[in-house]
Amino acid sequence: MTETINKKTRALEGLKVLDFTTLLPGPYASMVLADLGAEVLHVIGPGRYDLVTHWSPDLPGQGTGGVGAWLGRNKKSLFLNLKKEGAVEVVKRLIVDYDIILEQFRPGVMAKLGLAYEDLAGVNPGLIYCSITGYGQTGPKKDRAGHDINYLAQSGIAASSGRKEGGPSLYNFQIADVASGSMNALVGILAAVIHRQNTGEGQYIDIAMADGLVPFLSMDGAAFLAGEDPVGPEEGLLNGGGIYDFYETKDGGYMSVGSLEGKFFRALCRALGYPEWEDGEILKEDPEGVKAAFRATFRTKSREEWTAIFREIDACVEAVLTIDEVIKDPHYQERGVFPQVPLAIGEGQVTQLGNPIRMTKTPPTYVHAGYPEGYHSQEVRFLGDEAN
């Protein structure tokens, strides 16, 4: 459900963001800021093709695709060719009134254009300047190109994922882009905003997606640093080495089993017909045998049958849902996970992936879906045409 727009209760009202990013990490971060009330102006190079913005399908009459309308939510969009004479002066004029710059070029690109933090902080000493890159602004890998899969591979995460027989596996979710790049950028930016409120100082923020993935090794990573051996695929408690896993059902569906604690394991054993294993000792004696038995048992019933059985059982067992099932789920409907957002052009609404942050006083707002690229170029009148 779309929240009523009330500028007095928008958490980031008054913050202005100049967003030079493309693809997913930066645009996702600036969308979250915009949902929370920041004014975001997305600066786009004319003719530059962004495969994420133009991800199909197109929205009829909107001049953008469904993904572009999502990532462009609550933002304005401006065409500006940063390589043309006059572009630097345009940006310097803009940042007098802006608080934050978000950019996602390779290290050194903004400096070559005359738009590095040092160049712009002289114009606006309170400027908060955040760069998102794959490997950061320093180090031997800083200039290497990459995508999510490469950062997963280089962080140690991929080496312990997937199956022993099949090797690493992928999720249909950009872990490095969003969970590492976008979220760490947001934390850094908002921390810098608080610091500036206390001191008046702006600062530079260097976010590397690969850096952010390394702490995602979490318990196994910390255990390795304390002396444990590295964990390979299906060797750890949480990567398929134990009962914590996905189990195929009779009809080709899957159930997720997270019955780690004793009370949950006891409930699982009773539900699957193995009450003699409730004390958990069998997991020490024959863990592979337990898992094989569980797999065979789950294959005796359909996903829906198992869902009905575990609906009233507190065992951390849930069905694996598809996106079309998730959107119909009463829980997510009540939570407003898929809000109806007003279209940018004309009448009507579009269903989008919502902002998950729930706040009682300053909830996210959905003013409009994304406009076509460059839609507001004429609105920012002082720019002229020389840099477009």
CSV table of C-alpha atoms in Angstrom, one decimal:
chain,number,residue,atom,x,y,z
A,1,MET,CA,0.0,0.0,0.0
A,2,THR,CA,1.4,3.4,-0.9
A,3,GLU,CA,1.9,5.7,2.1
A,4,THR,CA,0.4,9.1,2.1
A,5,ILE,CA,3.0,11.7,1.1
A,6,ASN,CA,3.7,14.1,4.0
A,7,LYS,CA,7.0,16.0,3.6
A,8,LYS,CA,7.1,16.8,7.3
A,9,THR,CA,7.4,13.1,8.1
A,10,ARG,CA,9.9,12.0,5.4
A,11,ALA,CA,13.1,10.9,7.1
A,12,LEU,CA,15.6,12.3,4.6
A,13,GLU,CA,13.6,15.4,3.5
A,14,GLY,CA,16.1,18.2,2.6
A,15,LEU,CA,18.9,15.9,1.4
A,16,LYS,CA,19.8,16.3,-2.2
A,17,VAL,CA,21.7,13.5,-4.1
A,18,LEU,CA,23.4,13.8,-7.5
A,19,ASP,CA,23.6,10.2,-8.8
A,20,PHE,CA,26.0,9.3,-11.6
A,21,THR,CA,25.6,5.6,-11.3
A,22,THR,CA,24.4,2.9,-13.7
A,23,LEU,CA,23.4,-0.8,-13.6
A,24,LEU,CA,22.2,-1.9,-10.1
A,25,PRO,CA,24.3,-1.0,-7.0
A,26,GLY,CA,24.2,2.8,-7.1
A,27,PRO,CA,20.7,3.1,-8.5
A,28,TYR,CA,19.3,0.8,-5.9
A,29,ALA,CA,21.0,2.8,-3.1
A,30,SER,CA,19.7,6.1,-4.5
A,31,MET,CA,16.2,4.6,-4.8
A,32,VAL,CA,16.2,3.8,-1.1
A,33,LEU,CA,17.3,7.3,-0.3
A,34,ALA,CA,14.6,8.7,-2.6
A,35,ASP,CA,12.0,6.4,-0.9
A,36,LEU,CA,13.0,7.9,2.4
A,37,GLY,CA,12.5,11.5,1.2
A,38,ALA,CA,15.9,12.5,-0.4
A,39,GLU,CA,15.7,14.5,-3.6
A,40,VAL,CA,17.6,12.5,-6.2
A,41,LEU,CA,18.8,13.7,-9.6
A,42,HIS,CA,20.1,10.9,-11.8
A,43,VAL,CA,22.7,12.1,-14.3
A,44,ILE,CA,22.9,10.0,-17.4
A,45,GLY,CA,25.3,10.2,-20.4
A,46,PRO,CA,23.3,10.6,-23.6
A,47,GLY,CA,23.5,7.5,-25.7
A,48,ARG,CA,24.9,5.3,-22.9
A,49,TYR,CA,23.1,2.0,-22.8
A,50,ASP,CA,22.3,0.6,-19.4
A,51,LEU,CA,21.3,-3.1,-19.6
A,52,VAL,CA,19.6,-3.0,-16.2
A,53,THR,CA,17.5,0.1,-16.9
A,54,HIS,CA,16.4,-1.4,-20.2
A,55,TRP,CA,15.7,-4.8,-18.9
A,56,SER,CA,12.5,-6.1,-20.5
A,57,PRO,CA,9.5,-5.8,-20.5
A,58,ASP,CA,8.8,-2.2,-21.5
A,59,LEU,CA,5.9,-0.4,-19.8
A,60,PRO,CA,3.5,0.9,-22.4
A,61,GLY,CA,3.5,4.7,-22.7
A,62,GLN,CA,6.2,5.2,-20.1
A,63,GLY,CA,9.3,5.3,-22.2
A,64,THR,CA,11.1,2.9,-19.8
A,65,GLY,CA,11.0,-0.7,-18.8
A,66,GLY,CA,9.7,-2.3,-15.6
A,67,VAL,CA,13.1,-2.4,-14.0
A,68,GLY,CA,13.9,1.2,-15.0
A,69,ALA,CA,10.6,2.3,-13.6
A,70,TRP,CA,11.5,0.6,-10.4
A,71,LEU,CA,15.1,1.8,-9.9
A,72,GLY,CA,14.1,5.3,-11.1
A,73,ARG,CA,11.3,5.5,-8.5
A,74,ASN,CA,10.9,9.0,-6.9
A,75,LYS,CA,13.9,10.4,-8.9
A,76,LYS,CA,14.4,13.0,-11.6
A,77,SER,CA,16.6,12.2,-14.6
A,78,LEU,CA,19.0,14.4,-16.5
A,79,PHE,CA,21.1,13.9,-19.7
A,80,LEU,CA,24.6,15.3,-19.3
A,81,ASN,CA,27.7,14.4,-21.4
A,82,LEU,CA,30.5,14.6,-18.8
A,83,LYS,CA,33.1,14.5,-21.6
A,84,LYS,CA,31.9,17.7,-23.3
A,85,GLU,CA,33.3,21.1,-22.5
A,86,GLY,CA,31.1,22.9,-19.9
A,87,ALA,CA,30.0,19.7,-18.2
A,88,VAL,CA,32.3,20.2,-15.2
A,89,GLU,CA,31.0,23.7,-14.7
A,90,VAL,CA,27.5,22.4,-14.8
A,91,VAL,CA,28.2,19.8,-12.1
A,92,LYS,CA,30.0,22.5,-9.9
A,93,ARG,CA,27.0,24.7,-10.2
A,94,LEU,CA,24.7,21.9,-9.2
A,95,ILE,CA,26.7,20.7,-6.1
A,96,VAL,CA,26.5,24.1,-4.5
A,97,ASP,CA,22.9,23.0,-3.7
A,98,TYR,CA,23.6,19.2,-3.4
A,99,ASP,CA,24.7,17.2,-0.3
A,100,ILE,CA,25.7,13.9,-1.8
A,101,ILE,CA,27.4,12.6,-4.9
A,102,LEU,CA,27.1,8.9,-5.7
A,103,GLU,CA,29.3,7.5,-8.6
A,104,GLN,CA,30.2,4.1,-9.9
A,105,PHE,CA,32.9,4.6,-12.5
A,106,ARG,CA,36.2,2.8,-12.4
A,107,PRO,CA,38.9,4.4,-10.1
A,108,GLY,CA,40.3,7.5,-11.7
A,109,VAL,CA,37.6,8.2,-14.2
A,110,MET,CA,36.0,11.1,-12.3
A,111,ALA,CA,39.4,12.5,-11.6
A,112,LYS,CA,40.2,12.6,-15.4
A,113,LEU,CA,36.9,14.4,-15.9
A,114,GLY,CA,37.8,17.0,-13.3
A,115,LEU,CA,35.1,15.7,-11.0
A,116,ALA,CA,37.0,14.0,-8.2
A,117,TYR,CA,36.2,14.5,-4.6
A,118,GLU,CA,39.1,16.9,-4.2
A,119,ASP,CA,37.8,19.0,-7.2
A,120,LEU,CA,34.3,19.3,-5.9
A,121,ALA,CA,35.0,19.6,-2.1
A,122,GLY,CA,36.6,22.9,-2.8
A,123,VAL,CA,33.3,24.2,-4.1
A,124,ASN,CA,31.2,22.5,-1.4
A,125,PRO,CA,33.2,21.6,1.7
A,126,GLY,CA,30.3,19.8,3.2
A,127,LEU,CA,30.0,17.5,0.2
A,128,ILE,CA,29.6,13.7,0.9
A,129,TYR,CA,31.1,11.8,-2.0
A,130,CYS,CA,30.5,8.1,-2.3
A,131,SER,CA,32.2,5.9,-4.9
A,132,ILE,CA,31.1,2.3,-5.5
A,133,THR,CA,33.5,0.0,-7.4
A,134,GLY,CA,34.2,-3.7,-7.6
A,135,TYR,CA,37.6,-3.7,-5.8
A,136,GLY,CA,38.0,-0.2,-4.4
A,137,GLN,CA,40.1,2.8,-5.1
A,138,THR,CA,43.4,1.1,-4.0
A,139,GLY,CA,45.0,-2.3,-4.4
A,140,PRO,CA,46.3,-4.4,-7.3
A,141,LYS,CA,42.8,-5.2,-8.5
A,142,LYS,CA,41.3,-1.7,-8.5
A,143,ASP,CA,41.2,-1.3,-12.2
A,144,ARG,CA,39.8,-4.8,-13.0
A,145,ALA,CA,36.3,-5.0,-14.5
A,146,GLY,CA,33.8,-7.3,-12.9
A,147,HIS,CA,30.3,-8.3,-12.2
A,148,ASP,CA,28.6,-9.9,-9.3
A,149,ILE,CA,29.8,-13.4,-10.1
A,150,ASN,CA,33.4,-12.3,-10.2
A,151,TYR,CA,33.2,-10.6,-6.8
A,152,LEU,CA,31.6,-13.8,-5.3
A,153,ALA,CA,34.4,-15.8,-6.9
A,154,GLN,CA,37.1,-13.5,-5.5
A,155,SER,CA,35.7,-13.2,-2.0
A,156,GLY,CA,35.8,-16.9,-0.9
A,157,ILE,CA,32.0,-17.2,-0.9
A,158,ALA,CA,31.7,-19.1,-4.1
A,159,ALA,CA,34.3,-21.7,-3.0
A,160,SER,CA,32.1,-22.9,-0.2
A,161,SER,CA,28.8,-22.8,-2.1
A,162,GLY,CA,26.9,-25.3,-4.3
A,163,ARG,CA,27.5,-29.0,-4.3
A,164,LYS,CA,30.6,-31.2,-4.2
A,165,GLU,CA,29.7,-32.8,-7.4
A,166,GLY,CA,28.5,-29.7,-9.3
A,167,GLY,CA,30.7,-27.0,-8.0
A,168,PRO,CA,29.7,-23.4,-7.0
A,169,SER,CA,26.1,-22.3,-7.6
A,170,LEU,CA,24.4,-19.0,-8.3
A,171,TYR,CA,21.4,-17.3,-6.8
A,172,ASN,CA,19.1,-15.2,-9.0
A,173,PHE,CA,20.0,-12.3,-6.8
A,174,GLN,CA,23.0,-9.9,-7.0
A,175,ILE,CA,24.6,-10.4,-3.7
A,176,ALA,CA,27.6,-8.2,-4.3
A,177,ASP,CA,25.7,-5.5,-6.1
A,178,VAL,CA,22.9,-5.0,-3.6
A,179,ALA,CA,23.7,-6.6,-0.2
A,180,SER,CA,27.3,-5.4,-0.3
A,181,GLY,CA,27.5,-2.4,-2.7
A,182,SER,CA,24.2,-0.7,-2.2
A,183,MET,CA,23.7,-1.4,1.5
A,184,ASN,CA,27.3,-0.5,2.5
A,185,ALA,CA,27.0,2.7,0.4
A,186,LEU,CA,23.8,3.6,2.2
A,187,VAL,CA,25.3,3.0,5.6
A,188,GLY,CA,28.4,5.0,4.7
A,189,ILE,CA,26.4,7.9,3.3
A,190,LEU,CA,24.0,8.2,6.3
A,191,ALA,CA,26.8,7.9,8.8
A,192,ALA,CA,28.6,10.7,6.9
A,193,VAL,CA,25.4,12.8,7.1
A,194,ILE,CA,25.4,12.4,10.9
A,195,HIS,CA,29.1,13.3,11.1
A,196,ARG,CA,28.4,16.4,9.0
A,197,GLN,CA,25.6,17.4,11.2
A,198,ASN,CA,28.0,17.2,14.2
A,199,THR,CA,31.0,18.8,12.6
A,200,GLY,CA,30.0,20.5,9.4
A,201,GLU,CA,32.6,18.3,7.5
A,202,GLY,CA,31.9,16.4,4.4
A,203,GLN,CA,34.0,13.4,3.4
A,204,TYR,CA,34.9,10.8,0.8
A,205,ILE,CA,33.5,7.2,1.0
A,206,ASP,CA,35.2,4.3,-0.8
A,207,ILE,CA,32.9,1.3,-1.1
A,208,ALA,CA,34.2,-1.9,-2.7
A,209,MET,CA,31.7,-4.7,-3.4
A,210,ALA,CA,34.4,-7.3,-3.0
A,211,ASP,CA,35.4,-5.9,0.4
A,212,GLY,CA,31.8,-6.1,1.5
A,213,LEU,CA,31.5,-9.7,0.6
A,214,VAL,CA,34.3,-11.0,2.7
A,215,PRO,CA,32.5,-10.4,6.1
A,216,PHE,CA,29.6,-12.4,4.6
A,217,LEU,CA,31.8,-15.4,5.2
A,218,SER,CA,30.5,-14.8,8.7
A,219,MET,CA,30.8,-17.7,11.2
A,220,ASP,CA,33.0,-20.0,9.0
A,221,GLY,CA,35.2,-17.0,8.1
A,222,ALA,CA,35.7,-16.0,11.7
A,223,ALA,CA,36.3,-19.7,12.6
A,224,PHE,CA,39.0,-20.0,9.9
A,225,LEU,CA,40.7,-16.9,11.3
A,226,ALA,CA,40.7,-18.5,14.7
A,227,GLY,CA,42.3,-21.7,13.5
A,228,GLU,CA,39.6,-23.9,11.8
A,229,ASP,CA,40.1,-25.4,8.3
A,230,PRO,CA,38.4,-23.7,5.4
A,231,VAL,CA,34.9,-25.1,4.7
A,232,GLY,CA,34.2,-26.5,1.2
A,233,PRO,CA,30.9,-27.2,-0.5
A,234,GLU,CA,28.6,-29.4,1.6
A,235,GLU,CA,31.1,-29.5,4.5
A,236,GLY,CA,29.7,-26.9,6.9
A,237,LEU,CA,26.6,-26.7,9.1
A,238,LEU,CA,24.9,-24.1,6.9
A,239,ASN,CA,26.0,-25.0,3.3
A,240,GLY,CA,24.5,-28.4,2.9
A,241,GLY,CA,26.9,-30.4,5.1
A,242,GLY,CA,24.1,-31.0,7.6
A,243,ILE,CA,20.4,-31.3,7.6
A,244,TYR,CA,20.1,-27.5,7.0
A,245,ASP,CA,19.2,-27.8,3.3
A,246,PHE,CA,16.5,-28.0,0.6
A,247,TYR,CA,14.6,-31.2,0.1
A,248,GLU,CA,12.8,-32.3,-3.1
A,249,THR,CA,9.2,-33.3,-2.8
A,250,LYS,CA,7.1,-35.9,-4.7
A,251,ASP,CA,5.9,-33.4,-7.2
A,252,GLY,CA,9.2,-31.8,-7.9
A,253,GLY,CA,8.8,-28.9,-5.4
A,254,TYR,CA,11.2,-28.2,-2.5
A,255,MET,CA,11.0,-27.7,1.2
A,256,SER,CA,13.6,-25.8,3.2
A,257,VAL,CA,14.7,-27.3,6.5
A,258,GLY,CA,16.4,-25.1,9.1
A,259,SER,CA,15.8,-27.3,12.1
A,260,LEU,CA,19.1,-26.6,13.9
A,261,GLU,CA,18.1,-26.2,17.5
A,262,GLY,CA,17.1,-29.1,19.6
A,263,LYS,CA,13.4,-28.2,19.9
A,264,PHE,CA,13.1,-27.7,16.2
A,265,PHE,CA,14.9,-31.0,15.4
A,266,ARG,CA,12.6,-32.9,17.8
A,267,ALA,CA,9.6,-31.4,16.0
A,268,LEU,CA,11.1,-32.3,12.6
A,269,CYS,CA,11.8,-35.9,13.6
A,270,ARG,CA,8.2,-36.4,14.9
A,271,ALA,CA,6.7,-34.9,11.8
A,272,LEU,CA,8.8,-37.1,9.5
A,273,GLY,CA,8.2,-40.3,11.5
A,274,TYR,CA,11.5,-40.7,13.3
A,275,PRO,CA,10.7,-40.1,17.0
A,276,GLU,CA,13.7,-42.3,18.0
A,277,TRP,CA,16.1,-39.7,16.7
A,278,GLU,CA,14.6,-36.8,18.8
A,279,ASP,CA,17.6,-36.7,21.2
A,280,GLY,CA,19.9,-35.7,18.3
A,281,GLU,CA,22.5,-38.3,19.0
A,282,ILE,CA,22.0,-39.8,15.6
A,283,LEU,CA,23.4,-36.6,14.1
A,284,LYS,CA,26.8,-37.4,15.7
A,285,GLU,CA,26.7,-41.1,14.8
A,286,ASP,CA,25.3,-41.1,11.2
A,287,PRO,CA,24.6,-37.6,9.9
A,288,GLU,CA,24.7,-38.8,6.2
A,289,GLY,CA,22.2,-41.5,7.0
A,290,VAL,CA,19.8,-39.1,8.6
A,291,LYS,CA,19.9,-36.8,5.7
A,292,ALA,CA,19.4,-39.6,3.2
A,293,ALA,CA,16.4,-40.7,5.3
A,294,PHE,CA,14.9,-37.2,5.3
A,295,ARG,CA,15.4,-36.9,1.6
A,296,ALA,CA,13.6,-40.1,0.9
A,297,THR,CA,10.7,-39.2,3.3
A,298,PHE,CA,10.2,-35.7,1.7
A,299,ARG,CA,9.9,-37.4,-1.7
A,300,THR,CA,6.8,-39.4,-0.4
A,301,LYS,CA,4.5,-36.3,-0.4
A,302,SER,CA,3.9,-33.2,-2.5
A,303,ARG,CA,5.1,-29.8,-1.5
A,304,GLU,CA,1.5,-28.7,-0.6
A,305,GLU,CA,1.0,-31.8,1.6
A,306,TRP,CA,4.2,-31.1,3.5
A,307,THR,CA,3.3,-27.4,3.7
A,308,ALA,CA,0.0,-28.4,5.3
A,309,ILE,CA,1.7,-30.8,7.8
A,310,PHE,CA,4.3,-28.2,8.9
A,311,ARG,CA,1.8,-25.3,9.0
A,312,GLU,CA,1.1,-26.0,12.7
A,313,ILE,CA,4.5,-27.4,13.6
A,314,ASP,CA,7.2,-25.1,15.0
A,315,ALA,CA,10.2,-26.7,13.2
A,316,CYS,CA,11.7,-24.0,10.8
A,317,VAL,CA,10.4,-25.9,7.8
A,318,GLU,CA,8.9,-23.9,4.9
A,319,ALA,CA,8.1,-24.4,1.2
A,320,VAL,CA,10.3,-22.9,-1.5
A,321,LEU,CA,8.0,-20.4,-3.2
A,322,THR,CA,8.1,-18.9,-6.7
A,323,ILE,CA,7.8,-15.2,-7.2
A,324,ASP,CA,4.2,-15.6,-8.5
A,325,GLU,CA,3.4,-17.4,-5.3
A,326,VAL,CA,5.1,-14.8,-3.1
A,327,ILE,CA,3.1,-11.9,-4.6
A,328,LYS,CA,-0.1,-13.7,-3.7
A,329,ASP,CA,1.0,-14.6,-0.2
A,330,PRO,CA,-1.3,-13.0,2.4
A,331,HIS,CA,1.7,-12.3,4.7
A,332,TYR,CA,3.5,-10.2,2.1
A,333,GLN,CA,0.3,-8.5,1.0
A,334,GLU,CA,-0.4,-7.4,4.5
A,335,ARG,CA,3.2,-6.2,4.9
A,336,GLY,CA,3.0,-4.0,1.7
A,337,VAL,CA,6.0,-5.7,0.1
A,338,PHE,CA,4.5,-5.1,-3.4
A,339,PRO,CA,3.2,-1.5,-3.4
A,340,GLN,CA,1.1,0.0,-6.1
A,341,VAL,CA,3.2,3.0,-7.4
A,342,PRO,CA,1.7,5.8,-9.5
A,343,LEU,CA,3.0,5.8,-13.1
A,344,ALA,CA,5.4,8.7,-14.0
A,345,ILE,CA,3.4,9.6,-17.1
A,346,GLY,CA,-0.4,9.6,-17.3
A,347,GLU,CA,-2.8,7.8,-15.1
A,348,GLY,CA,-2.5,4.4,-13.5
A,349,GLN,CA,-0.2,2.4,-11.2
A,350,VAL,CA,2.4,-0.2,-11.5
A,351,THR,CA,3.2,-3.0,-9.0
A,352,GLN,CA,6.8,-2.7,-7.8
A,353,LEU,CA,9.2,-4.3,-5.3
A,354,GLY,CA,8.8,-2.1,-2.2
A,355,ASN,CA,11.1,-0.6,0.3
A,356,PRO,CA,11.5,-3.0,3.3
A,357,ILE,CA,12.3,-0.4,5.9
A,358,ARG,CA,9.3,0.0,8.3
A,359,MET,CA,9.2,3.1,10.5
A,360,THR,CA,6.3,4.5,12.5
A,361,LYS,CA,7.0,8.2,12.1
A,362,THR,CA,8.8,8.4,8.7
A,363,PRO,CA,7.8,5.5,6.5
A,364,PRO,CA,9.0,5.2,2.9
A,365,THR,CA,6.8,6.9,0.3
A,366,TYR,CA,6.1,6.1,-3.3
A,367,VAL,CA,5.6,9.3,-5.2
A,368,HIS,CA,6.0,8.0,-8.7
A,369,ALA,CA,7.6,5.3,-10.8
A,370,GLY,CA,10.7,6.1,-12.8
A,371,TYR,CA,10.6,8.5,-15.7
A,372,PRO,CA,12.3,7.9,-19.1
A,373,GLU,CA,16.0,8.7,-19.1
A,374,GLY,CA,16.8,12.4,-19.4
A,375,TYR,CA,13.1,13.4,-18.9
A,376,HIS,CA,14.0,16.4,-16.7
A,377,SER,CA,16.8,17.8,-18.7
A,378,GLN,CA,14.8,20.9,-19.8
A,379,GLU,CA,13.5,21.4,-16.3
A,380,VAL,CA,17.0,22.1,-14.9
A,381,ARG,CA,17.1,25.3,-17.0
A,382,PHE,CA,20.4,26.9,-16.1
A,383,LEU,CA,22.3,24.0,-17.7
A,384,GLY,CA,21.8,25.2,-21.3
A,385,ASP,CA,22.4,22.8,-24.2
A,386,GLU,CA,26.2,22.9,-24.4
A,387,ALA,CA,26.8,19.9,-22.2
A,388,ASN,CA,23.9,17.7,-23.3
